[in-house]
Coordinates of C-alpha atoms in Angstrom, one line a residue:
Chain A
M1046 CA -29.6 22.7 0.3
L1047 CA -25.8 23.3 -0.4
P1048 CA -24.1 25.0 2.8
E1049 CA -22.6 28.3 1.8
I1050 CA -19.1 27.3 2.5
L1051 CA -19.3 24.7 -0.2
Q1052 CA -20.6 26.8 -3.0
Q1053 CA -17.5 27.8 -4.4
Y1054 CA -16.4 24.1 -5.0
P1055 CA -17.6 22.9 -8.5
V1056 CA -17.8 19.3 -7.5
A1057 CA -20.1 20.3 -4.7
Q1058 CA -22.4 22.4 -7.0
A1059 CA -22.5 19.8 -9.5
L1060 CA -23.7 17.1 -6.9
A1061 CA -26.3 19.6 -5.5
S1062 CA -27.8 20.2 -8.8
F1063 CA -27.8 16.4 -9.5
D1064 CA -29.5 15.8 -6.0
A1065 CA -30.1 18.6 -3.8
D1066 CA -30.7 16.8 -0.7
A1067 CA -27.6 14.3 -1.1
I1068 CA -25.2 16.7 0.6
A1069 CA -25.9 17.0 4.4
G1070 CA -22.5 19.2 5.1
G1071 CA -18.9 19.5 4.3
K1072 CA -16.0 21.5 4.6
F1073 CA -12.7 22.5 3.2
D1074 CA -9.8 22.0 5.6
R1075 CA -6.0 21.8 5.3
G1076 CA -6.4 21.7 1.3
E1077 CA -9.0 18.8 1.4
L1078 CA -12.6 19.0 0.4
T1079 CA -14.8 16.7 2.4
L1080 CA -18.5 16.2 1.5
E1081 CA -21.0 14.6 3.9
I1082 CA -23.3 12.4 2.1
D1083 CA -26.6 11.0 3.0
A1084 CA -25.8 7.3 3.8
A1085 CA -29.0 6.3 1.6
K1086 CA -27.8 8.0 -1.3
I1087 CA -24.2 6.8 -1.5
V1088 CA -24.3 4.7 -4.6
P1089 CA -26.1 7.2 -6.8
V1090 CA -23.9 9.7 -5.7
C1091 CA -20.8 7.7 -6.4
M1092 CA -22.1 6.8 -9.7
R1093 CA -22.6 10.3 -10.8
L1094 CA -19.0 11.2 -9.4
K1095 CA -17.5 8.5 -11.5
T1096 CA -19.4 9.3 -14.8
E1097 CA -19.9 12.9 -14.8
E1098 CA -17.2 14.3 -12.5
K1099 CA -14.5 11.8 -13.6
F1100 CA -13.5 10.5 -10.2
I1101 CA -12.4 7.3 -12.0
R1102 CA -10.3 6.0 -9.0
C1103 CA -11.7 4.9 -5.6
S1104 CA -8.4 5.2 -3.7
D1105 CA -9.6 3.7 -0.5
V1106 CA -12.6 3.1 1.7
T1107 CA -12.4 2.9 5.7
A1108 CA -14.2 3.9 8.7
L1109 CA -14.2 5.7 11.7
D1110 CA -15.7 4.5 15.1
Y1111 CA -17.0 7.5 17.5
Y1112 CA -18.2 4.9 20.2
P1113 CA -20.2 5.7 22.5
A1114 CA -21.7 8.5 20.4
E1115 CA -24.7 8.0 17.9
P1116 CA -24.5 7.8 14.9
R1117 CA -21.5 5.9 15.9
F1118 CA -19.5 4.9 12.5
V1119 CA -18.5 7.1 9.7
V1120 CA -17.5 5.4 6.4
V1121 CA -14.9 7.5 4.5
Y1122 CA -14.2 7.3 0.8
H1123 CA -11.2 8.8 -0.9
L1124 CA -11.7 9.4 -4.6
H1125 CA -9.3 10.6 -7.1
S1126 CA -9.8 12.2 -10.4
L1127 CA -7.0 11.6 -13.0
A1128 CA -8.6 14.1 -15.5
R1129 CA -8.6 17.2 -12.9
N1130 CA -5.8 15.9 -10.6
E1131 CA -8.1 16.2 -7.7
R1132 CA -9.1 14.3 -4.5
L1133 CA -12.4 14.4 -2.7
R1134 CA -13.4 12.7 0.5
L1135 CA -16.9 11.3 1.1
K1136 CA -18.3 10.7 4.5
C1137 CA -21.3 8.9 5.5
R1138 CA -22.8 8.5 9.0
V1139 CA -23.9 5.1 10.1
S1140 CA -25.6 4.2 13.2
G1141 CA -24.3 1.7 15.5
Q1142 CA -27.6 -0.5 15.7
N1143 CA -27.4 -2.9 12.7
A1144 CA -24.7 -0.7 11.2
A1145 CA -25.0 -1.1 7.3
I1146 CA -24.7 0.9 4.1
D1147 CA -25.0 0.1 0.6
S1148 CA -21.8 -1.2 -1.3
V1149 CA -20.2 0.8 -3.9
T1150 CA -18.5 -2.3 -5.4
G1151 CA -20.9 -1.8 -8.4
V1152 CA -19.3 1.5 -9.2
W1153 CA -15.5 0.9 -8.5
R1154 CA -14.4 -2.9 -8.3
S1155 CA -11.2 -1.6 -5.9
A1156 CA -13.9 -0.9 -3.2
N1157 CA -14.4 -4.8 -2.9
W1158 CA -11.6 -5.6 -0.5
F1159 CA -11.6 -2.1 1.2
E1160 CA -15.2 -2.7 2.3
R1161 CA -14.4 -6.4 3.2
E1162 CA -11.8 -4.8 5.5
V1163 CA -14.2 -2.5 7.1
F1164 CA -16.8 -5.2 7.5
D1165 CA -13.9 -7.3 9.2
L1166 CA -12.6 -4.8 11.5
F1167 CA -15.5 -2.6 12.2
G1168 CA -18.4 -4.9 11.7
I1169 CA -20.4 -2.6 9.2
Q1170 CA -22.5 -4.5 6.9
F1171 CA -22.3 -3.6 3.2
R1172 CA -25.5 -4.4 1.3
H1173 CA -25.3 -5.9 -2.1
H1174 CA -21.6 -6.8 -1.7
P1175 CA -20.5 -9.8 -3.8
D1176 CA -18.4 -11.4 -1.2
L1177 CA -18.7 -10.1 2.3
T1178 CA -16.5 -12.3 4.3
R1179 CA -13.6 -11.8 6.7
I1180 CA -10.4 -10.7 5.0
M1181 CA -7.8 -9.9 7.7
M1182 CA -9.0 -12.0 10.9
P1183 CA -9.4 -15.8 10.6
E1184 CA -12.9 -17.1 9.8
G1185 CA -15.0 -17.6 12.8
W1186 CA -13.3 -14.8 14.7
E1187 CA -15.4 -13.0 17.3
G1188 CA -15.7 -9.2 17.6
H1189 CA -14.2 -6.5 15.1
P1190 CA -10.8 -5.3 16.3
L1191 CA -10.7 -1.7 15.1
R1192 CA -13.9 -0.9 17.2
K1193 CA -13.3 1.4 20.0
D1194 CA -14.7 -1.0 22.6
Y1195 CA -12.3 -3.7 21.7
P1196 CA -9.5 -3.7 23.8
V1197 CA -5.8 -3.5 22.7
T1198 CA -4.5 -6.0 25.4
G1199 CA -6.5 -8.4 27.6
N1200 CA -9.8 -10.2 27.5
R1201 CA -12.7 -8.8 25.1
V1202 CA -15.6 -7.2 27.1
Chain B
M809 CA -15.7 -78.8 -3.9
S810 CA -19.2 -79.3 -4.8
D811 CA -20.6 -76.9 -1.9
R812 CA -18.6 -74.0 -3.4
D813 CA -20.5 -70.6 -3.4
T814 CA -21.0 -69.4 -6.9
T815 CA -22.5 -66.1 -6.7
S816 CA -20.5 -63.5 -8.2
L817 CA -18.8 -61.1 -5.7
L818 CA -19.3 -58.2 -8.1
T819 CA -22.7 -57.0 -6.8
P820 CA -24.6 -54.3 -9.0
E821 CA -23.2 -51.4 -6.8
L822 CA -19.8 -52.3 -7.6
E823 CA -20.1 -53.0 -11.2
P824 CA -19.9 -49.4 -12.5
Q825 CA -16.4 -49.0 -10.7
M826 CA -15.1 -51.8 -12.7
D827 CA -15.5 -49.9 -15.8
S828 CA -11.7 -49.9 -16.7
L829 CA -11.6 -53.4 -16.7
N830 CA -14.3 -53.9 -19.2
P831 CA -13.2 -54.1 -22.9
E832 CA -15.9 -51.4 -23.8
P833 CA -16.0 -48.9 -20.8
A834 CA -19.3 -46.9 -20.4
P835 CA -18.9 -43.5 -21.7
R836 CA -18.2 -41.0 -18.7
P837 CA -20.2 -38.1 -18.3
S838 CA -18.5 -34.9 -19.9
R839 CA -18.1 -32.3 -17.3
P840 CA -15.1 -30.0 -17.3
R841 CA -12.0 -31.5 -15.6
Q842 CA -11.2 -28.9 -13.3
M843 CA -8.8 -29.0 -10.4
T844 CA -8.2 -26.8 -7.4
L845 CA -4.7 -26.1 -6.6
N846 CA -3.7 -24.3 -3.5
M847 CA -0.8 -22.1 -4.0
G848 CA 1.0 -21.0 -0.7
P849 CA 0.6 -19.8 2.0
Q850 CA 4.4 -20.9 2.1
H851 CA 5.2 -20.9 -1.6
P852 CA 8.6 -19.2 -2.1
S853 CA 7.3 -17.3 -5.3
T854 CA 4.8 -15.4 -3.4
H855 CA 7.4 -13.8 -1.4
G856 CA 5.7 -13.8 1.8
V857 CA 2.7 -15.5 3.3
L858 CA 0.1 -15.2 0.7
R859 CA -2.3 -18.1 -0.4
V860 CA -3.9 -18.4 -3.9
V861 CA -6.4 -20.8 -4.6
L862 CA -6.2 -21.5 -8.4
E863 CA -9.0 -23.3 -10.4
L864 CA -7.2 -25.1 -13.2
D865 CA -8.4 -26.6 -16.4
G866 CA -5.5 -28.4 -17.5
E867 CA -2.7 -25.7 -17.6
N868 CA -5.1 -22.9 -17.9
I869 CA -6.0 -21.0 -15.0
V870 CA -10.0 -20.5 -14.8
S871 CA -10.1 -18.4 -11.6
A872 CA -7.5 -17.3 -9.0
R873 CA -8.7 -16.1 -5.5
P874 CA -6.1 -14.4 -3.2
D875 CA -6.4 -15.3 0.5
I876 CA -4.7 -12.7 2.7
G877 CA -4.5 -11.9 6.4
Y878 CA -1.7 -14.3 7.5
L879 CA 0.4 -11.6 8.4
H880 CA -2.2 -9.2 10.0
T881 CA -0.8 -7.9 13.1
G882 CA -3.4 -5.1 13.9
I883 CA -0.7 -2.1 13.2
E884 CA -3.5 0.4 13.0
K885 CA -4.9 -0.7 16.2
E886 CA -1.7 -0.6 17.9
C887 CA -1.3 3.0 16.5
E888 CA -4.2 4.3 18.6
V889 CA -2.4 3.6 22.0
K890 CA 1.1 5.0 20.9
T891 CA 2.1 8.6 21.1
W892 CA 2.4 10.4 17.9
Q893 CA 6.2 10.2 17.8
Q894 CA 6.0 6.3 18.7
V895 CA 4.0 5.4 15.7
V896 CA 6.9 6.1 13.4
T897 CA 8.6 3.0 14.5
L898 CA 5.4 0.9 13.7
T899 CA 5.2 2.5 10.3
D900 CA 8.6 1.0 9.4
R901 CA 7.3 -2.6 9.8
V902 CA 4.6 -2.2 7.5
D903 CA 6.4 -2.3 4.4
Y904 CA 9.8 -3.5 5.5
L905 CA 11.5 -3.0 1.9
S906 CA 10.8 0.7 1.5
N907 CA 10.3 1.8 5.0
L908 CA 11.5 5.3 4.4
A909 CA 8.4 6.0 2.2
N910 CA 6.2 4.9 5.1
N911 CA 8.1 7.2 7.6
L912 CA 7.8 9.9 5.1
V913 CA 4.0 9.6 4.4
Y914 CA 3.3 9.5 8.2
A915 CA 5.3 12.3 9.1
L916 CA 3.9 14.4 6.3
T917 CA 0.5 13.6 7.3
V918 CA 0.8 14.6 10.8
E919 CA 2.7 17.6 10.0
K920 CA -0.3 18.5 7.8
L921 CA -2.6 18.1 11.0
I922 CA -0.2 20.3 13.1
G923 CA -0.3 23.1 10.4
D924 CA 2.0 25.6 11.7
I925 CA 5.3 23.5 11.6
E926 CA 7.8 24.4 8.7
I927 CA 10.2 21.8 7.8
P928 CA 13.6 23.3 7.0
S929 CA 14.9 22.6 3.5
K930 CA 17.8 20.6 4.4
A931 CA 15.6 18.2 6.3
Q932 CA 13.4 17.9 3.1
W933 CA 16.1 17.3 0.8
L934 CA 17.6 14.5 3.3
R935 CA 14.1 13.0 3.3
V936 CA 14.1 12.9 -0.7
M937 CA 17.5 11.5 -0.8
M938 CA 16.9 8.8 1.8
C939 CA 13.5 7.9 0.0
E940 CA 15.2 7.6 -3.1
L941 CA 17.8 5.3 -1.7
S942 CA 15.2 3.2 -0.2
R943 CA 13.5 2.9 -3.4
L944 CA 16.7 1.8 -5.0
N945 CA 16.8 -0.9 -2.2
S946 CA 13.1 -2.1 -2.9
H947 CA 13.7 -2.1 -6.6
L948 CA 16.8 -4.2 -6.2
V949 CA 15.3 -6.6 -3.8
W950 CA 12.5 -7.0 -6.3
L951 CA 14.7 -7.5 -9.4
G952 CA 16.7 -10.2 -7.8
T953 CA 14.2 -12.2 -6.3
H954 CA 11.8 -11.7 -9.6
A955 CA 14.7 -13.0 -11.7
I956 CA 15.1 -15.9 -9.4
D957 CA 11.5 -16.8 -9.8
I958 CA 11.9 -16.8 -13.6
G959 CA 15.2 -19.0 -13.5
A960 CA 18.0 -16.3 -13.7
M961 CA 19.9 -17.0 -10.6
S962 CA 23.0 -14.8 -11.0
V963 CA 21.0 -11.3 -11.1
F964 CA 20.1 -12.1 -7.6
F965 CA 23.9 -11.9 -6.3
Y966 CA 24.6 -9.0 -8.4
C967 CA 21.4 -7.1 -7.0
F968 CA 22.0 -7.9 -3.3
R969 CA 25.8 -6.6 -3.6
E970 CA 24.3 -3.2 -4.5
R971 CA 21.8 -3.5 -1.9
E972 CA 24.3 -4.1 0.8
D973 CA 25.9 -0.8 -0.1
I974 CA 22.7 0.9 0.4
L975 CA 21.9 -0.7 3.7
R976 CA 25.4 0.4 4.7
I977 CA 24.5 3.9 3.9
L978 CA 21.1 3.8 5.8
E979 CA 23.0 2.3 8.8
M980 CA 25.3 5.2 8.7
F981 CA 22.5 7.7 8.8
S982 CA 20.2 6.2 11.2
G983 CA 22.1 3.3 13.0
Q984 CA 19.7 0.7 11.5
R985 CA 19.9 -1.2 8.4
M986 CA 16.2 -1.8 7.6
M987 CA 13.9 -0.5 10.3
T988 CA 15.5 3.1 10.0
S989 CA 12.6 5.4 11.7
Y990 CA 14.9 7.9 10.3
I991 CA 12.3 10.4 9.2
R992 CA 10.3 11.7 12.3
I993 CA 7.6 14.4 12.8
G994 CA 9.3 17.6 12.4
G995 CA 12.5 16.6 10.4
V996 CA 14.9 13.7 10.4
A997 CA 16.1 11.8 13.5
L998 CA 19.8 12.6 13.2
E999 CA 22.4 15.0 11.7
P1000 CA 24.0 13.4 8.7
P1001 CA 27.0 11.7 10.0
R1002 CA 30.7 12.4 9.2
G1003 CA 31.8 11.3 6.0
W1004 CA 28.2 10.7 4.4
R1005 CA 29.0 12.8 1.3
E1006 CA 31.9 10.6 0.5
A1007 CA 29.9 7.5 1.0
V1008 CA 26.9 8.5 -1.0
G1009 CA 29.2 10.1 -3.8
K1010 CA 31.2 6.7 -4.0
F1011 CA 27.9 4.7 -4.4
L1012 CA 26.7 7.1 -7.1
K1013 CA 29.8 6.9 -9.0
Q1014 CA 29.6 2.9 -9.0
F1015 CA 25.7 2.5 -9.3
P1016 CA 24.8 3.6 -12.8
S1017 CA 27.2 1.1 -14.4
K1018 CA 25.8 -1.7 -12.2
V1019 CA 22.3 -0.9 -13.5
D1020 CA 23.9 -1.4 -17.0
E1021 CA 25.4 -4.6 -15.7
Y1022 CA 21.8 -5.9 -14.8
D1023 CA 20.3 -4.7 -18.0
E1024 CA 23.0 -6.7 -19.9
L1025 CA 22.5 -9.8 -18.0
L1026 CA 18.8 -9.9 -18.8
E1027 CA 18.4 -8.1 -22.0
N1028 CA 20.7 -10.7 -23.7
N1029 CA 18.9 -13.6 -22.1
P1030 CA 16.6 -15.4 -24.4
I1031 CA 14.6 -17.2 -21.5
W1032 CA 14.0 -14.0 -19.6
L1033 CA 12.6 -12.2 -22.7
N1034 CA 10.3 -15.2 -23.7
R1035 CA 9.1 -15.4 -20.2
T1036 CA 8.3 -11.8 -19.8
K1037 CA 7.3 -10.3 -23.1
G1038 CA 3.7 -10.6 -23.6
V1039 CA 3.1 -12.2 -20.3
G1040 CA 0.9 -10.8 -17.7
F1041 CA -1.5 -8.5 -19.7
I1042 CA -4.2 -6.7 -17.7
S1043 CA -6.0 -3.6 -19.4
L1044 CA -5.5 -0.3 -18.1
E1045 CA -9.1 0.0 -17.6
D1046 CA -9.1 -2.9 -15.3
M1047 CA -6.2 -1.8 -13.4
L1048 CA -7.8 1.8 -12.6
D1049 CA -11.0 0.2 -11.5
L1050 CA -9.3 -2.4 -9.4
G1051 CA -7.2 0.2 -7.6
V1052 CA -3.6 -0.5 -9.0
T1053 CA -1.2 2.0 -8.8
G1054 CA 2.5 2.5 -9.2
P1055 CA 4.9 0.6 -11.9
M1056 CA 2.1 -1.4 -13.1
L1057 CA 0.1 1.6 -14.4
R1058 CA 3.4 3.4 -15.8
G1059 CA 4.0 -0.1 -17.6
A1060 CA 0.8 0.3 -19.3
G1061 CA 1.5 4.0 -20.6
L1062 CA -0.4 6.2 -17.8
K1063 CA 2.1 8.4 -16.3
L1064 CA 0.9 8.6 -13.0
D1065 CA 3.6 9.5 -10.4
V1066 CA 2.5 11.2 -7.1
R1067 CA 5.8 12.9 -7.0
K1068 CA 4.9 14.9 -10.1
T1069 CA 1.3 15.1 -10.0
E1070 CA 1.1 16.2 -6.3
P1071 CA 4.7 17.0 -5.3
Y1072 CA 5.7 16.8 -1.6
S1073 CA 8.7 17.4 0.4
S1074 CA 10.2 19.7 -2.5
Y1075 CA 10.2 17.0 -5.1
E1076 CA 9.2 19.9 -7.5
K1077 CA 12.7 21.1 -7.1
F1078 CA 14.3 18.0 -8.5
D1079 CA 14.8 17.2 -12.2
F1080 CA 13.6 13.7 -13.0
D1081 CA 11.5 11.9 -15.7
V1082 CA 8.8 9.5 -15.2
P1083 CA 9.8 6.2 -17.2
V1084 CA 6.6 5.1 -19.2
Y1085 CA 6.2 2.0 -21.2
T1086 CA 3.1 1.0 -23.2
D1087 CA 3.3 -2.8 -23.7
N1088 CA 1.6 -3.4 -20.3
D1089 CA 3.3 -7.0 -19.9
V1090 CA 5.9 -8.0 -17.2
Y1091 CA 8.9 -6.8 -19.4
S1092 CA 7.5 -3.4 -19.7
R1093 CA 7.1 -3.4 -15.8
Y1094 CA 10.6 -4.7 -15.5
R1095 CA 11.8 -1.9 -18.0
V1096 CA 9.8 0.9 -16.1
R1097 CA 11.7 -0.3 -12.6
L1098 CA 14.9 -0.3 -14.2
D1099 CA 14.5 3.1 -15.6
E1100 CA 13.2 4.2 -12.2
M1101 CA 16.6 3.2 -10.7
R1102 CA 18.4 5.5 -13.2
Q1103 CA 16.1 8.4 -12.3
S1104 CA 16.6 7.7 -8.6
T1105 CA 20.1 7.8 -9.0
R1106 CA 19.6 11.3 -10.8
I1107 CA 17.6 12.5 -8.0
I1108 CA 20.2 11.3 -5.4
K1109 CA 22.7 13.0 -7.1
Q1110 CA 21.0 16.3 -7.2
A1111 CA 20.4 16.1 -3.5
L1112 CA 23.9 15.4 -2.8
E1113 CA 25.3 18.2 -4.9
G1114 CA 22.6 20.9 -3.7
M1115 CA 22.2 19.8 -0.2
P1116 CA 21.2 23.2 1.6
E1117 CA 22.9 23.9 4.8
G1118 CA 21.0 24.8 7.9
P1119 CA 19.0 22.8 10.5
W1120 CA 17.8 19.2 10.0
Q1121 CA 14.7 19.5 12.3
A1122 CA 12.0 22.2 12.6
D1123 CA 12.2 24.9 15.0
A1124 CA 9.3 23.7 17.1
P1125 CA 10.4 23.2 20.8
K1126 CA 7.2 21.3 21.7
I1127 CA 7.5 18.6 19.0
V1128 CA 11.1 18.1 18.3
L1129 CA 13.3 16.8 21.2
P1130 CA 16.0 19.4 22.4
E1131 CA 19.5 19.0 21.7
R1132 CA 21.5 17.1 24.5
E1133 CA 23.7 20.1 25.2
K1134 CA 20.6 22.5 25.7
M1135 CA 19.0 20.3 28.0
K1136 CA 22.2 20.5 30.3
T1137 CA 22.1 24.2 30.4
Q1138 CA 18.7 25.4 29.7
M1139 CA 15.7 24.9 32.1
E1140 CA 13.3 25.1 29.2
A1141 CA 14.7 22.6 27.0
L1142 CA 14.7 20.1 30.1
I1143 CA 11.0 20.8 30.6
Y1144 CA 10.2 20.2 26.9
H1145 CA 12.2 17.0 26.9
F1146 CA 10.3 15.8 30.0
K1147 CA 7.0 16.6 28.5
I1148 CA 7.8 15.1 25.0
V1149 CA 9.1 11.7 26.5
T1150 CA 6.6 11.4 29.3
E1151 CA 3.2 12.5 27.7
G1152 CA 3.9 13.2 24.0
F1153 CA 2.7 16.3 22.3
R1154 CA -0.7 17.2 21.3
V1155 CA -1.7 17.6 17.6
P1156 CA -4.7 19.8 16.8
A1157 CA -8.0 18.0 16.3
G1158 CA -8.9 17.4 12.7
E1159 CA -8.3 14.9 9.9
A1160 CA -5.6 14.8 7.0
F1161 CA -4.9 12.7 4.0
Q1162 CA -1.5 12.6 2.1
A1163 CA -0.4 10.3 -0.7
V1164 CA 3.3 9.6 -1.4
E1165 CA 4.8 7.5 -4.3
S1166 CA 6.4 4.4 -2.7
P1167 CA 8.4 2.0 -4.8
R1168 CA 5.2 -0.2 -5.3
G1169 CA 2.6 2.6 -6.1
E1170 CA 0.5 5.2 -4.1
I1171 CA 0.8 5.0 -0.4
A1172 CA -1.5 7.2 1.5
Y1173 CA -2.4 7.6 5.1
Y1174 CA -5.5 9.3 6.4
I1175 CA -5.0 10.1 10.3
V1176 CA -7.8 11.7 12.3
S1177 CA -6.8 13.3 15.7
N1178 CA -9.0 14.5 18.6
G1179 CA -6.6 16.9 20.0
T1180 CA -4.7 14.4 22.3
T1181 CA -1.3 13.0 22.5
R1182 CA -2.3 9.9 20.7
P1183 CA -3.8 9.5 17.2
Y1184 CA -7.6 8.7 17.1
R1185 CA -7.3 6.6 14.1
V1186 CA -4.6 6.0 11.5
F1187 CA -5.5 4.4 8.1
M1188 CA -2.8 3.1 5.8
R1189 CA -3.7 3.0 2.3
T1190 CA -0.9 0.8 1.2
P1191 CA -0.1 0.1 -2.5
S1192 CA 0.2 -3.6 -2.2
F1193 CA -3.2 -4.1 -1.0
G1194 CA -4.6 -2.2 -4.0
N1195 CA -2.5 -4.0 -6.4
L1196 CA -3.1 -7.6 -5.2
Q1197 CA -6.8 -6.9 -5.7
S1198 CA -6.2 -7.2 -9.3
L1199 CA -4.6 -10.5 -9.1
G1200 CA -7.5 -12.7 -10.0
T1201 CA -8.2 -10.6 -13.1
L1202 CA -4.5 -10.8 -14.0
L1203 CA -4.4 -14.6 -13.9
E1204 CA -7.7 -15.6 -15.4
G1205 CA -7.3 -17.5 -18.5
R1206 CA -3.6 -17.4 -18.4
L1207 CA -1.2 -20.2 -18.2
L1208 CA -0.3 -21.6 -14.8
A1209 CA 3.5 -21.3 -15.7
D1210 CA 3.1 -17.4 -16.2
S1211 CA 1.3 -17.0 -13.0
I1212 CA 4.7 -16.9 -11.3
A1213 CA 6.1 -14.2 -13.7
A1214 CA 2.9 -12.2 -13.2
L1215 CA 2.9 -12.3 -9.4
G1216 CA 6.5 -11.3 -9.6
S1217 CA 5.8 -8.4 -11.6
M1218 CA 3.3 -7.0 -9.2
D1219 CA 6.0 -6.5 -6.4
F1220 CA 3.9 -6.7 -3.4
V1221 CA 5.1 -7.1 0.2
L1222 CA 2.7 -9.1 2.2
G1223 CA 3.6 -7.1 5.4
D1224 CA 2.1 -4.1 3.4
V1225 CA -1.0 -6.0 2.1
D1226 CA -2.0 -7.6 5.7
R1227 CA -0.6 -4.6 8.1

């Protein structure tokens, strides 16, 4: 069911009519629309957004770590529609145990490196990613630096 | 002599290796004669520490795989342990050729998070003027080094001559030539110095004729034209799909400029055009950047002539450091100063995303705050990272000799890629 606060936004309505269960929540804050998407449905939702809603640019993919809360990670997507000059943020909650989510590389090729970066620095697996290897850190590096339990200085725990 | 060993030294295992000695060599199995070439990480034309693994078939590039991360310094991680205002100095070091665009996008994002802070119009105009100066700086470095890559040496000296003038103006305003940290949360760092109008005015008087000079140097140079026209084509569709932004898109006919589509820092009050060319090659990217220099000059001129009077920092005592004089006479100012310097200021919890047009394309920061004096997460969507992703598609099937021109036309900064 679409939350009441989102009903005035055409994008949210269009998504809700496509898949009623896909939107788990959302908000409109500081002029930015955020939709929380069920992590299992991220690929069909993105495909729909690209083909029907004209979000042809995936500006970036990143993640947040809310250690020690559970679900620990939030994967964040920023989309941009050139046709409507509109931006949209998608968020997916991902559990800390075997953190994994489907890759959206098949929808936007630009997600490739951004997902590799999230994999490298947060340790979130992207299923069906064509080349999921470390991109910033050297091969064979232990740990994922942007996790909150990874120290800024000193030895790793 | 008679007990000489007469068995052949050429054992059956060795015989195939002697093919070339045979009058009729056995035909070799036909396989593509591919070769792997490792370009970089210390190659001068990559302008930084970039490694490209090229698969070559003769002179043709079969595939190109960029390998990045050599300059990764963990800036995003470090932002999480600095106070909000301290992060400004880190943003300088991301894209060191257009640091003011980085300062600006960080300041704008944090101001969006704070919400009730009003930036005085003088500060906004100063920000615009300094950003355009740094755009000129970045384009000049690009033009000079790109021309050197292709073989036109003298353009480099011309470009760096004018760059020096810009750096002097930046130093005048902020005390620093490159890592200016001039744009701060709540305004700009310092009041414009004495004599700044004359300095900028003098620069504006000279600069347009210098741009014409570069144009003349290159436009009548047949080598330059042959090496840039029709080279480095990549379809607009591919570029959008791969996350390319900035002059590369505008060289392919797409008029995407954040300054126009989502104006920030009062860019909507300035009169300028977004140059667009449609040939989608190295030459049209060069034309776009050259025209952008002329447009930036126009913007700086308007900023200089119409610079509003008033304060250059917001009236927000909890965020902006008080004036020195007030600190000596007012108790409150002293307390605020002590709090800001020792603890920093708090930013309301929430998240904000802001995009800015840097010389290289769309730079966007996504910042999350949990209500403390330090950012919870600072994500930098840098244009070079997005642009470099298209390198494989750009080089595939092209000639090796063109790869340098194509690489240069992307105009990336490796500090910006690796962060």
